[in-house]
Tab-separated table of C-alpha atoms in Angstrom:
chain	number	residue	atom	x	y	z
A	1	UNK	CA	91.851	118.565	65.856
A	2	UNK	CA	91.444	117.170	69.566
A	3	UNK	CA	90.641	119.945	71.843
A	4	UNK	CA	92.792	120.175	75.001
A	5	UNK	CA	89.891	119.274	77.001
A	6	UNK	CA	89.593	116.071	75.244
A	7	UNK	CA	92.311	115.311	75.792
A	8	UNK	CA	92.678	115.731	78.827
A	9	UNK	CA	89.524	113.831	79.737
A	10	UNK	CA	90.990	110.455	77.741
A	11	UNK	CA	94.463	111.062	79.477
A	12	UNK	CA	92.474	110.577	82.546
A	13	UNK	CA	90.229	107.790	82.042
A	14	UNK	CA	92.936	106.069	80.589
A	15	UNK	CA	95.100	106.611	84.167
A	16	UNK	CA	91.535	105.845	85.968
A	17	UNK	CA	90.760	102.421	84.076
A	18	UNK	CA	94.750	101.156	84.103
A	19	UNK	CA	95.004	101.995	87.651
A	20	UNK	CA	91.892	99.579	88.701
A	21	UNK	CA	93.427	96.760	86.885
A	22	UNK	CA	96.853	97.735	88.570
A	23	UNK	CA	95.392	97.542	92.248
A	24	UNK	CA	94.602	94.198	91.463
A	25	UNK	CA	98.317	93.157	91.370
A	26	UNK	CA	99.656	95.674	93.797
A	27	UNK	CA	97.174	93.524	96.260
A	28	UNK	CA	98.703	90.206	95.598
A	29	UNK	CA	102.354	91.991	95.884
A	30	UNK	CA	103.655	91.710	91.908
A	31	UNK	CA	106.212	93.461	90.690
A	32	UNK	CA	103.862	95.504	88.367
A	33	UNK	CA	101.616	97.164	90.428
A	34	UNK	CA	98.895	100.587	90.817
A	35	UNK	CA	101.690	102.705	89.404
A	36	UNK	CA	103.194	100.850	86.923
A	37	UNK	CA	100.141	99.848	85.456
A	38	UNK	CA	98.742	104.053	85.702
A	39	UNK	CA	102.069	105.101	84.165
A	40	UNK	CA	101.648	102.155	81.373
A	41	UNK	CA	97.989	103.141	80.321
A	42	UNK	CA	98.066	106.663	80.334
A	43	UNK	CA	101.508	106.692	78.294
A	44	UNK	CA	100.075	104.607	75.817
A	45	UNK	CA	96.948	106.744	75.074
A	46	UNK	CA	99.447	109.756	75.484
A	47	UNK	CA	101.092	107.881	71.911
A	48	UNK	CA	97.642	107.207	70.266
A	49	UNK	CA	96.903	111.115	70.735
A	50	UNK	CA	100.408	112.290	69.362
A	51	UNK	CA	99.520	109.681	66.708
A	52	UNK	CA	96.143	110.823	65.885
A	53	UNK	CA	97.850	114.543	66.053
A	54	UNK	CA	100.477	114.268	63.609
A	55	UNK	CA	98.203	112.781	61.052
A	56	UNK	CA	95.928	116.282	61.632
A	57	UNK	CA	99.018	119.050	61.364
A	58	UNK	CA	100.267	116.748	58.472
A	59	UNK	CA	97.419	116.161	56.504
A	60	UNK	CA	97.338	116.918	52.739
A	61	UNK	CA	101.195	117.956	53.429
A	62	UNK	CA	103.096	114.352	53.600
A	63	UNK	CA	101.828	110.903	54.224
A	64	UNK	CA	101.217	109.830	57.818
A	65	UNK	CA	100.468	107.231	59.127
A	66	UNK	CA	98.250	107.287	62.115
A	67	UNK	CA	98.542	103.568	63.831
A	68	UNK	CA	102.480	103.537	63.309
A	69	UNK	CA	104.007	104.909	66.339
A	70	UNK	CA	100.987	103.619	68.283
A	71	UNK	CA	101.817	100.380	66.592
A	72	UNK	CA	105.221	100.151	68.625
A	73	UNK	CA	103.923	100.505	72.062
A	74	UNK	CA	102.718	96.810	71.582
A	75	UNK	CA	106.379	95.243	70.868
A	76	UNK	CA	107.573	98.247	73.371
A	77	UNK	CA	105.252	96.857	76.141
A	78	UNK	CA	106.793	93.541	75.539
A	79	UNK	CA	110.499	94.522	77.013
A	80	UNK	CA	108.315	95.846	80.384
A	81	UNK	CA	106.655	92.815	80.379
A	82	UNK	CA	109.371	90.355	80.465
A	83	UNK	CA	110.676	92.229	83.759
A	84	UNK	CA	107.868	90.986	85.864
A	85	UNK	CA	108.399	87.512	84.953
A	86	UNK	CA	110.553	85.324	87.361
A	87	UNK	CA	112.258	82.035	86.570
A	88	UNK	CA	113.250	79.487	89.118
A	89	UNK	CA	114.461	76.133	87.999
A	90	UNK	CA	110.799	74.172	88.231
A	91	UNK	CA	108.532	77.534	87.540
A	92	UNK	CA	107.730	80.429	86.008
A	93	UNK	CA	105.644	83.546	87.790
A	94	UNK	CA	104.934	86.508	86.526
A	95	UNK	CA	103.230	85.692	83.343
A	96	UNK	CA	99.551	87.008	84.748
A	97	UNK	CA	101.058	90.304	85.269
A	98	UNK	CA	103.036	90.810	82.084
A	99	UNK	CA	99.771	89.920	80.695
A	100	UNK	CA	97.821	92.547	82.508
A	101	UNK	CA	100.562	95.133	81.319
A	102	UNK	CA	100.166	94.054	77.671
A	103	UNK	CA	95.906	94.404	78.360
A	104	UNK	CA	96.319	97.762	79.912
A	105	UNK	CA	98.593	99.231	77.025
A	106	UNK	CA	95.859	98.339	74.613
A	107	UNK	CA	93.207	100.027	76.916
A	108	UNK	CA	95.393	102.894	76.739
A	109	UNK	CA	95.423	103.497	73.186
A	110	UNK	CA	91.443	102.606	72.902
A	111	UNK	CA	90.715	105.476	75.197
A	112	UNK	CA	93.600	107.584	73.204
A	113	UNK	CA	91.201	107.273	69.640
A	114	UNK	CA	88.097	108.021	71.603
A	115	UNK	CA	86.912	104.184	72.170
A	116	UNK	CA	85.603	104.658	75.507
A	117	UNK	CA	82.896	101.754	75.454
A	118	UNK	CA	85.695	99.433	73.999
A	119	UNK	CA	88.202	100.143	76.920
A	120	UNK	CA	85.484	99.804	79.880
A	121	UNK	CA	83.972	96.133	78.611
A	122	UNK	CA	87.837	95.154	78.368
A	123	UNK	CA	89.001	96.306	82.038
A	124	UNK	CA	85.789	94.970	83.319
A	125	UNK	CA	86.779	91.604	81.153
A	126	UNK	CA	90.413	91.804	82.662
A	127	UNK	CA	89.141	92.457	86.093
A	128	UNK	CA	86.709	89.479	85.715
A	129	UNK	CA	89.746	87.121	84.560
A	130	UNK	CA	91.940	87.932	87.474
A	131	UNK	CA	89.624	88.331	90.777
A	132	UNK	CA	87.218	85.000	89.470
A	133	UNK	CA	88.903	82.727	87.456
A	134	UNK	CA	91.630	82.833	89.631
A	135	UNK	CA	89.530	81.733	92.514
A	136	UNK	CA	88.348	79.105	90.113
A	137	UNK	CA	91.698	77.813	89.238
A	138	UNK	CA	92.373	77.021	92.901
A	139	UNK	CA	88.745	75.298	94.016
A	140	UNK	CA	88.256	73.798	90.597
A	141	UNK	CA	91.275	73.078	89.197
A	142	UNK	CA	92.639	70.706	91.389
A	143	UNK	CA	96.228	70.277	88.929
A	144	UNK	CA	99.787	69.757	89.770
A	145	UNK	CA	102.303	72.375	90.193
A	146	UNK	CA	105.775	72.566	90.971
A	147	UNK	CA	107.319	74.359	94.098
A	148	UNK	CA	110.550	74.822	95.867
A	149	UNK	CA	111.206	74.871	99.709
A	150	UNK	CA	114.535	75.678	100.911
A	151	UNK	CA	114.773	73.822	104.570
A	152	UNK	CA	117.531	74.620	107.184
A	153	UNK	CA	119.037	71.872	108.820
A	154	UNK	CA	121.664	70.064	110.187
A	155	UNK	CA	121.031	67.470	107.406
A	156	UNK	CA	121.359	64.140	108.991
A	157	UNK	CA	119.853	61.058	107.065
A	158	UNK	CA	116.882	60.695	110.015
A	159	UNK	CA	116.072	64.191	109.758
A	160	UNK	CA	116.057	63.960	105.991
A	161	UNK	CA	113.784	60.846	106.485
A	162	UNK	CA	111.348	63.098	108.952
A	163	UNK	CA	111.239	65.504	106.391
A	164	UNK	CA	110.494	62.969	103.827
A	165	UNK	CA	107.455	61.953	105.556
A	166	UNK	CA	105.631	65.207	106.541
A	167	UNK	CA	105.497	65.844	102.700
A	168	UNK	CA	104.741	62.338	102.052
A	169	UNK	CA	101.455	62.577	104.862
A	170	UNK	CA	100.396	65.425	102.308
A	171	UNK	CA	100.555	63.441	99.358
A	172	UNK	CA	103.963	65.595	98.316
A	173	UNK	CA	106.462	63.821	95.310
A	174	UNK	CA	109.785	65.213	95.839
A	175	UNK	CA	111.590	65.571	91.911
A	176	UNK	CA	114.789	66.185	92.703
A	177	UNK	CA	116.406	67.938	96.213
A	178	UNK	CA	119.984	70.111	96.831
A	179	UNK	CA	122.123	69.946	99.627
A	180	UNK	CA	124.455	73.424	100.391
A	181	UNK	CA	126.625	73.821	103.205
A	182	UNK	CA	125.911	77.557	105.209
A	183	UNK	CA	129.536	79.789	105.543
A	184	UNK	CA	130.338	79.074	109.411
A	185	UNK	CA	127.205	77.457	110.462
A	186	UNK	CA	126.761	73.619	111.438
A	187	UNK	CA	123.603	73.474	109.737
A	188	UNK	CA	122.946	73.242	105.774
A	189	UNK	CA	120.295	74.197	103.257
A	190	UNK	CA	118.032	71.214	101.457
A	191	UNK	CA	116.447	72.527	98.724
A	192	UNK	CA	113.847	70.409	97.467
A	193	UNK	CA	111.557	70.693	94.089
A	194	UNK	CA	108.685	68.945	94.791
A	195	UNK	CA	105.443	68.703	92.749
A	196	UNK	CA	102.073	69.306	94.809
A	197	UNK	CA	98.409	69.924	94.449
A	198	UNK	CA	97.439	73.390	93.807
A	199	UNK	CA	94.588	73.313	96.870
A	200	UNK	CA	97.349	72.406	99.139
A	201	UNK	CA	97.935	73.619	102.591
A	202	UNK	CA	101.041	75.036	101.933
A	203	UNK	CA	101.386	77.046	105.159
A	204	UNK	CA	100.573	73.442	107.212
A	205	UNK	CA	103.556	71.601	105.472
A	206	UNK	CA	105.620	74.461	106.630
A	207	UNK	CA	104.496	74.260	110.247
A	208	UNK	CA	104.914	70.671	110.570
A	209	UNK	CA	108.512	70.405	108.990
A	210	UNK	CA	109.840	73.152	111.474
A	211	UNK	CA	108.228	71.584	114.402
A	212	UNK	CA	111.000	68.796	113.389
A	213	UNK	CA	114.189	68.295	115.488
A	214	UNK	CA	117.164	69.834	113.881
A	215	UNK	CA	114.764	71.780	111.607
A	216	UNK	CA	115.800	75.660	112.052
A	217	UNK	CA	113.471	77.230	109.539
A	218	UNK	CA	111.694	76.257	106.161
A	219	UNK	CA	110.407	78.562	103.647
A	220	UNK	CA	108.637	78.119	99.883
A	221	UNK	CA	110.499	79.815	97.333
């Protein structure tokens, strides 16, 4: 049987070790952040410990399974995870951090059935994967992705044209492009999908298109 101290002590690694990986994305802003991520571990090690205790009070009496109900927190995780990812019409975000979710409920039931050593090598693997390679992606990697900006403007063909060539100066493809009229306003949003470098200077594209007559404000999406 698991004394109450032990238990107590895995409980809080668990929390300690989830909650690292979780400042991580609560410093980029996701959607899953420090608490989430705290509340996420330290339930799951919670299950591997009512898990591990059932099997004790029950043994020799019925058949128990140990891993079962820990087994569910992995397809349970999965329902949590798919509410941090966001789908626009040319992208998808929030994979990374569904990801992380899914890493830190298997930390959480390591620590639960006493695997300390295991649960420390993977948060220091996680934290590894998403403060370097991300770097790496960006200097590296130098792929294609897709991004919207949403442009206010009156929406004459010249300005249209302007616009066309501050993102052609930064080597910019517009794939396709929306017009919307704005509810009692003489302007009108252009929303364009546009496929771009990842090392671009996204924040310089922005700054040039506003500085454009009839340009009111421009923003990624």
């Amino acid at each position: 049987m698991i004394s109450d101290l032990d238990m107590f002590t895995r409980l809080v690694v668990a929390a300690i070790l989830s909650g690292i990986i979780g400042f991580e994305r609560e410093r980029f802003g996701r959607a899953a952040g420090l608490r989430t991520h705290i509340l996420v571990g330290t339930g799951s090690a919670l299950i591997m410990l009512t898990s591990m205790y059932m099997f004790d009070i029950y043994k020799g009496v019925a058949q128990v399974d140990p891993s079962r109900i820990a087994a569910q927190v992995v397809a349970g995780i999965g329902f949590l995870g798919a509410g941090t990812i966001l789908r626009s019409q040319t992208s998808v975000r929030g994979l990374t951090t569904a990801a992380s979710l899914w890493a830190v409920a298997a930390i959480g039931l390591a620590v639960g059935c006493g695997m300390f050593h295991g649960a420390e090598i993977a948060t220091a693997l996680v934290l590894v994967v998403l403060f370097v390679f991300s770097k790496l992606e960006w200097s590296l990697l130098k792929k294609d992705c897709f991004r919207t900006i949403v442009i206010s403007t009156k929406g004459s063909a010249e300005e249209l044209g302007k616009i066309r060539e501050v993102l052609s100066k930064y080597g910019v493809e517009i794939k396709d492009f929306g017009i919307e009229k704005q509810e009692g306003k003489p302007s009108v949003l252009v929303r364009m999908h546009l496929k771009v470098l990842t090392n671009i200077a996204y924040d310089k594209i922005i700054f040039d298109i506003t500085k454009l007559d009839g340009v009111d404000k421009a923003n990624w999406e």
